[in-house]
Structures are given as C-alpha cells and as structure tokens.
Amino acid sequence: MSHNLKEPIDPLPISSESYELKDRRKSSSLNQVDYLPQYSDELGKKKSRRGKSVVGVAKRTMDILVEHGVEERGIDPRPENERDELNKWTYLPQFTLWAAWNTNILSFSEGVIGPSLFGLDWKTSCLCIVFFTAASALPVAYCATNGPKTGMRQMVQARYGMGYGLALIYGILNCATMIGFMALTAILAGQCLALASNSTMSWDVGIVIAALIALILSFVGLKALHIVSLASFPVMVILYVVLAGVVGDKLHLVQSDVAKAATAVTASGVLGYGASLIGFSITYTSLASDFTTSLPPQTPSWKLFLCVYVGMIVPMILCQMFGAACQLAAYSIPDWETASNIGVPNLIYAMTGNGNGASRFVMVLFCLSVVANTAPTIYSAGLSGQVAIPWLVRVPRYFLALVVSAIYLPIAICGASKFYSALENFSSVLSYWSALYIPPTLIEPIIFRGPVSRKTYPVEFWNQIGKLPIGLAAIFAAICGIPVVTGGMAQSWWTGWIARKIEGTGDIAFEIGFVVVGLIYIPARYLERKFTGR
C-alpha cells in the first residue's frame, strides 16, 4: 500500500544504543583531533627545551671559562676601562714575551743556514745577522707602541690606511705566514722530543705533543702567555750559557781552514741570507700590537718600544750567531757535521753528548722553548682569521685557537722530512708580501694620522666599511710594487730580471719593493684623502 506524499513519513525507530554508539564515535573523533595538536605541542616543547639546554650548557661553559681567566675578546677594540694599570712591572711581561718568543731553537736554526745554505763565513754571517735583524725589528717595535694608543689589534689598524678589503687580503696572507711558521716550529719540537726519547718516539708524536701544549696556552690567552714567557726566558738563557760553555773550546774552529774552504762569500749569498733574515723577523709587524692593547693609553711609547726592540734583537742576534758558529765548527768535527746534515736538533744533540742524560734533557728544554714561540703565534693567527673572515668575530677567540691548531698540525707532520729547504724557501717568500704591507702600515700613522690616538683612529669606525678608507692608495701601491718585487726575486723556482743582473743572482725583492711601495703610497694616499675625505 502506497503512502500519500503529503503525509509525513515516520522516521525509523533508533534505539538508545544507536545514540550512544554515535556519541562515542563523535567523542572519539573529537578526542583524536584534539589529541594530535596536544602531542605536537608537547613534542615541540621537548625539542625546544632540548635545544635551549644545549645552548644553555654551551653558554654556561663559556662563562665558566671566562670566569677562570680564559680570554674571550677577539679583534673588537679594547675599551680603556678594561686595560691594565700602569706600574713598575708593566714592561717586564712585554720584554719577556718577545725575548722568550725568540730565545729558542728556531733562532739557532736561522743562524745555521747562513753558512750551510748560503755559504757565508763567520764574519759575513755575523754582519748579516746584526744588520738585517736590527733593521727588521724597528717596524715591529714601533707598531707595538700603537696598541695602547688605539686599543686595536694590528690587522684592524691596517684597515685605517688600506681599507676593509685589502686588509682582509693581508689578513689571509698573515694567517698563511703564521701557519707556515708554526708548522716549522712544530717540526723542530717534534725532532727534539724524538731525540730526547732516544728515537723511541716518532717525530709525528713529538709534533702532536708540542702542538697540544702550545694550544692549551694560547687557548687560555695573554695572561698564560706572559706567565710562560716569564718562566721560559730565564731557563733558556741559562741553557744557552751552559751550552756555550760546553762547546766553547771548539768554537775557535769557526776560523779553521776547513770552515773557510767550505764557505764562499758571494753577493747572492749575502742578499739571499738577508732576505731570509728579514722574513724571519719583520713579519712580526703584522701582529705587534696584538699583545699591547691591554696597556693603558698613557703608556710611554719609548719605554714600550725599547722593551719590544731589545726583547727581540738581543736573543735573536745571539742565538743566530751561536748557530752560525756551531755550523762552521761542525765542518771540522765529523760527528757534528753528520748530525747537522740530518737536522739542527741532531746537531745540538751531538754537541751535548749524543745520547747521554744531559743531551736528552737539553732536547726537552728546547722543545719547550718552541712552545713559547708557537703559543703566541696561535693567539695572533686566530685574530688575523677574524680580519680575514669577518663573520668569525662572533666566534670566541679561544675557539679559533683550536681551528688554527687543526690546520697547521697536519702541515707540520707532512713536511717534517724537508725542514731545511722549507725554512729557506718559506722565510724568503714571507718577506715579499711584507714589502707591500709594511710601508702603508708605517706611513699611515706617522704621516697621515699622527700623533696616534683614539681620535686619529676613530674606534667606532673599526668595522664600518663606509667610514673606513677605500684603500685606493694602498691598492695602487701594491699593484705597482708586485712587478718590482717579482723582478727582484731569486729563488730556485724563479729568478727575476732585476736579480739576474746581480752577480750570482742575488735576492733584493724586499728592499726594492719596500722603497717603491713607500714612495708611491705617500702621494697616492694624499690624493685619496683629498678626494674621498677618508
């Protein structure tokens, strides 16, 4: 029977159980939807707490390090209210830092290569050592005096004459320079420890041990470096005095007929050794004020100059002359000559007994002297890294010490078997880029920004590209200087047209490059300041 369409259709009866099932499904669906966001929020909170905990631990660790004396400040200028007080002991750490830096086996090695690589006799070696070292240390001592006046690290000061970009390039070169030097010093330290162990320890292990000790000191910062230098310098002075006393009766052989026959003084030898000596000392110019920014601005410049200058040249000259004398005497002593052909540490090892307890103890001390040289170099290399890669300013200084060590350590291990040739080539090449960098570094504060102060070097501009000089004068001077430097080079892999005109191909790249860059920079910088106002 059909229903009338106008009549209402009775709905099907639904039991109470159906309503309950529907309600449960609805409730279950709602709960499921509500539950998922709650779970996601909880997971996010856990991740957030985990991330915050990691960051928090890192920050707390850094705070603890700083509270316990680890230096955190990088290349940002040091305010005057964070400087040390000036007192009668202010200058002693500066003197001992530079003295300990250069009273080591590396300075001795630089003296050895005068006769061994360049064929110079005793008199000529000494004249070269005294003249080139004394002259090369002058820019270093002067630049050190500008640290207290500006509160800025050395490569940051370079921005005020060379501009942000060129200073960045020189920062890269400076890092490469210091990494190379640290590799050479680590090789020497590794050789010393290997000899101290009667060759039961390999060079590689010795290199790693010396590098770790230097890393710890540089990680802590300037205070640790001063403490180590205060302890290291007097010990090394005593060691050299005792060593000179032990071998003193053989040093008359420097003038023997055998020594004279083994040497032949030439213009190329003098100029080549001069280039090596210049590269050995003048490259300190790029880091001189890194260690003086903690001094107050009223620090007398002449006192600081003398501390740095004397601290450099006295130990450097004496150690180098002693090295030259020992090498010349070795030509008449077969055991010494055989050891010298292996390496400088072997020469000292043979001089002190060749295997007894005293010689092994001497090797340990010479290894520690290398650490006193490497640690401050790691310190400065990290600072130059912040100039070369500006975003590293956000990274704590002590972390960069780890990075620098991780770079130079494998280089030292790989190059351990070629120390002599590496030292000669590397030291000579170092002086070349210094010929482009040092003239503007000296001329800018002396002529254009003197007297140096925080007014002539506005601290607030230290990282502002738009306020710093463009660097056109320094760039132009460098472009003009590069062909001259290249022409004056005399290396085994390249001899320039200027060097070929000198008897026996002498190396005068630094000397002529320095003069040319300086003469061009002065008028070019005057014009740059006139037309740009910077």
mmCIF file with all atom_site columns, N, CA, C and O in Angstrom, residues 27 35 449 473:
data_model
loop_
_atom_site.group_PDB
_atom_site.id
_atom_site.type_symbol
_atom_site.label_atom_id
_atom_site.label_alt_id
_atom_site.label_comp_id
_atom_site.label_asym_id
_atom_site.label_entity_id
_atom_site.label_seq_id
_atom_site.pdbx_PDB_ins_code
_atom_site.Cartn_x
_atom_site.Cartn_y
_atom_site.Cartn_z
_atom_site.occupancy
_atom_site.B_iso_or_equiv
_atom_site.pdbx_formal_charge
_atom_site.auth_seq_id
_atom_site.auth_comp_id
_atom_site.auth_asym_id
_atom_site.auth_atom_id
_atom_site.pdbx_PDB_model_num
ATOM 1  N N  . SER A 1 27  ? 32.680 11.451 20.048 1.00 0.00 ? 27  SER A N  1
ATOM 2  C CA . SER A 1 27  ? 33.599 11.799 21.125 1.00 0.00 ? 27  SER A CA 1
ATOM 3  C C  . SER A 1 27  ? 34.998 11.315 20.813 1.00 0.00 ? 27  SER A C  1
ATOM 4  O O  . SER A 1 27  ? 35.982 12.007 21.022 1.00 0.00 ? 27  SER A O  1
ATOM 5  N N  . TYR A 1 35  ? 43.762 15.530 20.393 1.00 0.00 ? 35  TYR A N  1
ATOM 6  C CA . TYR A 1 35  ? 44.954 14.919 20.966 1.00 0.00 ? 35  TYR A CA 1
ATOM 7  C C  . TYR A 1 35  ? 46.192 15.181 20.114 1.00 0.00 ? 35  TYR A C  1
ATOM 8  O O  . TYR A 1 35  ? 47.283 15.405 20.632 1.00 0.00 ? 35  TYR A O  1
ATOM 9  N N  . ARG A 1 449 ? 98.158 60.158 10.194 1.00 0.00 ? 449 ARG A N  1
ATOM 10 C CA . ARG A 1 449 ? 97.302 60.055 11.379 1.00 0.00 ? 449 ARG A CA 1
ATOM 11 C C  . ARG A 1 449 ? 98.066 60.328 12.675 1.00 0.00 ? 449 ARG A C  1
ATOM 12 O O  . ARG A 1 449 ? 97.578 60.009 13.751 1.00 0.00 ? 449 ARG A O  1
ATOM 13 N N  . ALA A 1 473 ? 94.838 54.018 -2.473 1.00 0.00 ? 473 ALA A N  1
ATOM 14 C CA . ALA A 1 473 ? 96.276 54.298 -2.474 1.00 0.00 ? 473 ALA A CA 1
ATOM 15 C C  . ALA A 1 473 ? 97.078 53.034 -2.209 1.00 0.00 ? 473 ALA A C  1
ATOM 16 O O  . ALA A 1 473 ? 98.074 52.754 -2.897 1.00 0.00 ? 473 ALA A O  1
#
